């Protein structure tokens, strides 16, 4: 995917590696400008719970690379069966937006820090 394009999918790397370049880089100056998204990692998780636009570019590092995709629409359709979980996801999205709204450029398509996610989830569940 590329910077600025609409994202409606979460990506899971199930084989190989991807390279993620944060920002508007069309041709990165060097390989150290990228972050490796390795097997077992994911990207664009926030697209599942909020309107998301790619904040960088992700491309294959070496062939072969295998991805599993989770469409936001499918995820949200499943959540309709569990209204309480849907409410926690909505609260989580609102918390992320509030925390990052003063500094949106610090977000990326890569996962948030684990500790930060735990804190956001605890807050989302507390308001439930």
PDB file of C-alpha atoms in Angstrom:
ATOM      1  CA  UNK A   1       0.000   0.000   0.000  1.00  0.00           C
ATOM      2  CA  UNK A   2       1.015   3.614  -0.315  1.00  0.00           C
ATOM      3  CA  UNK A   3       0.903   6.798   1.742  1.00  0.00           C
ATOM      4  CA  UNK A   4      -2.443   8.578   1.819  1.00  0.00           C
ATOM      5  CA  UNK A   5      -4.535   5.766   0.363  1.00  0.00           C
ATOM      6  CA  UNK A   6      -7.668   4.672   2.207  1.00  0.00           C
ATOM      7  CA  UNK A   7      -7.238   1.595   4.367  1.00  0.00           C
ATOM      8  CA  UNK A   8     -10.075  -0.805   5.068  1.00  0.00           C
ATOM      9  CA  UNK A   9      -7.969  -3.851   5.951  1.00  0.00           C
ATOM     10  CA  UNK A  10      -5.639  -5.121   8.676  1.00  0.00           C
ATOM     11  CA  UNK A  11      -2.601  -7.005   7.343  1.00  0.00           C
ATOM     12  CA  UNK A  12      -0.983 -10.042   8.997  1.00  0.00           C
ATOM     13  CA  UNK A  13       2.416 -11.229   7.741  1.00  0.00           C
ATOM     14  CA  UNK A  14       2.201 -15.032   7.792  1.00  0.00           C
ATOM     15  CA  UNK A  15       5.343 -15.676   5.753  1.00  0.00           C
ATOM     16  CA  UNK A  16       8.302 -13.596   4.615  1.00  0.00           C
ATOM     17  CA  UNK A  17       8.958  -9.966   5.470  1.00  0.00           C
ATOM     18  CA  UNK A  18       7.604  -6.597   4.486  1.00  0.00           C
ATOM     19  CA  UNK A  19       9.336  -3.198   4.612  1.00  0.00           C
ATOM     20  CA  UNK A  20       7.430  -0.228   6.048  1.00  0.00           C
ATOM     21  CA  UNK A  21       8.446   3.337   5.203  1.00  0.00           C
ATOM     22  CA  UNK A  22       6.742   5.950   7.377  1.00  0.00           C
ATOM     23  CA  UNK A  23       5.569   9.152   5.702  1.00  0.00           C
ATOM     24  CA  UNK A  24       5.412  10.242   2.089  1.00  0.00           C
ATOM     25  CA  UNK A  25       8.615   8.538   0.905  1.00  0.00           C
ATOM     26  CA  UNK A  26       8.263   7.460  -2.701  1.00  0.00           C
ATOM     27  CA  UNK A  27      11.873   6.365  -3.000  1.00  0.00           C
ATOM     28  CA  UNK A  28      13.575   5.941   0.391  1.00  0.00           C
ATOM     29  CA  UNK A  29      17.114   7.300   0.552  1.00  0.00           C
ATOM     30  CA  UNK A  30      18.381   4.224   2.376  1.00  0.00           C
ATOM     31  CA  UNK A  31      17.286   0.864   3.728  1.00  0.00           C
ATOM     32  CA  UNK A  32      17.674   2.107   7.305  1.00  0.00           C
ATOM     33  CA  UNK A  33      14.651   4.358   6.721  1.00  0.00           C
ATOM     34  CA  UNK A  34      12.382   1.320   6.861  1.00  0.00           C
ATOM     35  CA  UNK A  35      11.044  -0.891   9.605  1.00  0.00           C
ATOM     36  CA  UNK A  36      10.807  -4.615   9.015  1.00  0.00           C
ATOM     37  CA  UNK A  37       7.378  -6.165   9.413  1.00  0.00           C
ATOM     38  CA  UNK A  38       8.322  -9.792  10.031  1.00  0.00           C
ATOM     39  CA  UNK A  39       6.365 -13.032  10.025  1.00  0.00           C
ATOM     40  CA  UNK A  40       3.895 -12.973  12.914  1.00  0.00           C
ATOM     41  CA  UNK A  41       3.570  -9.177  12.822  1.00  0.00           C
ATOM     42  CA  UNK A  42       0.722  -7.044  11.564  1.00  0.00           C
ATOM     43  CA  UNK A  43      -0.109  -3.578  10.310  1.00  0.00           C
ATOM     44  CA  UNK A  44      -3.115  -1.260  10.153  1.00  0.00           C
ATOM     45  CA  UNK A  45      -4.985  -2.613  13.183  1.00  0.00           C
ATOM     46  CA  UNK A  46      -6.639   0.772  13.722  1.00  0.00           C
ATOM     47  CA  UNK A  47      -8.448   0.394  10.389  1.00  0.00           C
ATOM     48  CA  UNK A  48     -10.681  -2.152  12.133  1.00  0.00           C
ATOM     49  CA  UNK A  49     -12.140   0.418  14.533  1.00  0.00           C
ATOM     50  CA  UNK A  50     -11.828   3.809  12.801  1.00  0.00           C
ATOM     51  CA  UNK A  51     -11.584   5.448   9.407  1.00  0.00           C
ATOM     52  CA  UNK A  52      -7.939   5.027   8.456  1.00  0.00           C
ATOM     53  CA  UNK A  53      -5.634   6.422   5.815  1.00  0.00           C
ATOM     54  CA  UNK A  54      -2.206   4.877   5.274  1.00  0.00           C
ATOM     55  CA  UNK A  55       0.558   6.893   6.938  1.00  0.00           C
ATOM     56  CA  UNK A  56       3.383   5.250   5.019  1.00  0.00           C
ATOM     57  CA  UNK A  57       4.209   2.686   2.384  1.00  0.00           C
ATOM     58  CA  UNK A  58       4.600  -1.060   2.842  1.00  0.00           C
ATOM     59  CA  UNK A  59       6.218  -3.309   0.292  1.00  0.00           C
ATOM     60  CA  UNK A  60       7.707  -6.802   0.023  1.00  0.00           C
ATOM     61  CA  UNK A  61      11.331  -7.121   1.172  1.00  0.00           C
ATOM     62  CA  UNK A  62      12.027 -10.499  -0.379  1.00  0.00           C
ATOM     63  CA  UNK A  63       9.903 -12.973  -2.252  1.00  0.00           C
ATOM     64  CA  UNK A  64       7.917 -14.943  -1.352  1.00  0.00           C
ATOM     65  CA  UNK A  65       5.808 -13.073   1.178  1.00  0.00           C
ATOM     66  CA  UNK A  66       2.381 -14.187   2.349  1.00  0.00           C
ATOM     67  CA  UNK A  67      -0.247 -11.988   3.958  1.00  0.00           C
ATOM     68  CA  UNK A  68      -3.575 -12.695   5.590  1.00  0.00           C
ATOM     69  CA  UNK A  69      -6.080  -9.856   5.427  1.00  0.00           C
ATOM     70  CA  UNK A  70      -8.944  -8.945   7.724  1.00  0.00           C
ATOM     71  CA  UNK A  71     -11.396  -6.503   6.193  1.00  0.00           C
ATOM     72  CA  UNK A  72     -12.727  -3.870   8.569  1.00  0.00           C
ATOM     73  CA  UNK A  73     -16.282  -4.359   7.254  1.00  0.00           C
ATOM     74  CA  UNK A  74     -16.142  -8.087   8.067  1.00  0.00           C
ATOM     75  CA  UNK A  75     -14.726  -7.414  11.531  1.00  0.00           C
ATOM     76  CA  UNK A  76     -17.435  -4.851  12.252  1.00  0.00           C
ATOM     77  CA  UNK A  77     -20.152  -7.193  10.944  1.00  0.00           C
ATOM     78  CA  UNK A  78     -19.021  -9.887  13.408  1.00  0.00           C
ATOM     79  CA  UNK A  79     -18.959  -7.348  16.252  1.00  0.00           C
ATOM     80  CA  UNK A  80     -22.673  -6.702  15.746  1.00  0.00           C
ATOM     81  CA  UNK A  81     -23.252 -10.088  17.400  1.00  0.00           C
ATOM     82  CA  UNK A  82     -21.484  -8.830  20.548  1.00  0.00           C
ATOM     83  CA  UNK A  83     -22.723  -5.285  21.298  1.00  0.00           C
ATOM     84  CA  UNK A  84     -20.618  -4.999  24.465  1.00  0.00           C
ATOM     85  CA  UNK A  85     -17.409  -5.780  22.583  1.00  0.00           C
ATOM     86  CA  UNK A  86     -18.466  -3.372  19.839  1.00  0.00           C
ATOM     87  CA  UNK A  87     -18.882  -0.659  22.477  1.00  0.00           C
ATOM     88  CA  UNK A  88     -15.398  -1.354  23.886  1.00  0.00           C
ATOM     89  CA  UNK A  89     -13.956  -1.083  20.348  1.00  0.00           C
ATOM     90  CA  UNK A  90     -15.739   2.236  19.823  1.00  0.00           C
ATOM     91  CA  UNK A  91     -14.430   3.525  23.144  1.00  0.00           C
ATOM     92  CA  UNK A  92     -10.926   2.332  22.232  1.00  0.00           C
ATOM     93  CA  UNK A  93     -11.085   4.223  18.925  1.00  0.00           C
ATOM     94  CA  UNK A  94     -12.228   7.397  20.693  1.00  0.00           C
ATOM     95  CA  UNK A  95      -9.387   7.094  23.221  1.00  0.00           C
ATOM     96  CA  UNK A  96      -6.760   6.611  20.477  1.00  0.00           C
ATOM     97  CA  UNK A  97      -8.099   9.628  18.580  1.00  0.00           C
ATOM     98  CA  UNK A  98      -8.106  11.776  21.728  1.00  0.00           C
ATOM     99  CA  UNK A  99      -4.589  10.731  22.752  1.00  0.00           C
ATOM    100  CA  UNK A 100      -3.057  11.268  19.327  1.00  0.00           C
ATOM    101  CA  UNK A 101      -5.087  14.203  17.982  1.00  0.00           C
ATOM    102  CA  UNK A 102      -2.504  16.797  19.071  1.00  0.00           C
ATOM    103  CA  UNK A 103       0.292  14.781  17.435  1.00  0.00           C
ATOM    104  CA  UNK A 104      -1.144  12.670  14.589  1.00  0.00           C
ATOM    105  CA  UNK A 105       2.213  12.440  12.793  1.00  0.00           C
ATOM    106  CA  UNK A 106       3.484  10.224  15.620  1.00  0.00           C
ATOM    107  CA  UNK A 107       1.041   7.502  14.533  1.00  0.00           C
ATOM    108  CA  UNK A 108       1.949   4.991  11.838  1.00  0.00           C
ATOM    109  CA  UNK A 109       0.419   1.940  10.199  1.00  0.00           C
ATOM    110  CA  UNK A 110       2.479  -0.248  12.536  1.00  0.00           C
ATOM    111  CA  UNK A 111       1.103  -1.517  15.859  1.00  0.00           C
ATOM    112  CA  UNK A 112       0.935   0.731  18.884  1.00  0.00           C
ATOM    113  CA  UNK A 113       3.195  -0.167  21.807  1.00  0.00           C
ATOM    114  CA  UNK A 114       1.844  -3.106  23.829  1.00  0.00           C
ATOM    115  CA  UNK A 115       1.760  -1.195  27.122  1.00  0.00           C
ATOM    116  CA  UNK A 116      -0.081   1.684  25.484  1.00  0.00           C
ATOM    117  CA  UNK A 117      -2.663  -0.683  23.974  1.00  0.00           C
ATOM    118  CA  UNK A 118      -3.232  -2.310  27.374  1.00  0.00           C
ATOM    119  CA  UNK A 119      -3.800   1.096  28.962  1.00  0.00           C
ATOM    120  CA  UNK A 120      -6.200   2.162  26.202  1.00  0.00           C
ATOM    121  CA  UNK A 121      -8.138  -1.112  26.469  1.00  0.00           C
ATOM    122  CA  UNK A 122      -8.404  -0.784  30.264  1.00  0.00           C
ATOM    123  CA  UNK A 123      -9.776   2.728  29.839  1.00  0.00           C
ATOM    124  CA  UNK A 124     -12.172   1.609  27.087  1.00  0.00           C
ATOM    125  CA  UNK A 125     -13.487  -1.205  29.286  1.00  0.00           C
ATOM    126  CA  UNK A 126     -13.791   1.059  32.356  1.00  0.00           C
ATOM    127  CA  UNK A 127     -16.139   3.379  30.476  1.00  0.00           C
ATOM    128  CA  UNK A 128     -18.279   0.395  29.431  1.00  0.00           C
TER     129      UNK A 128
END
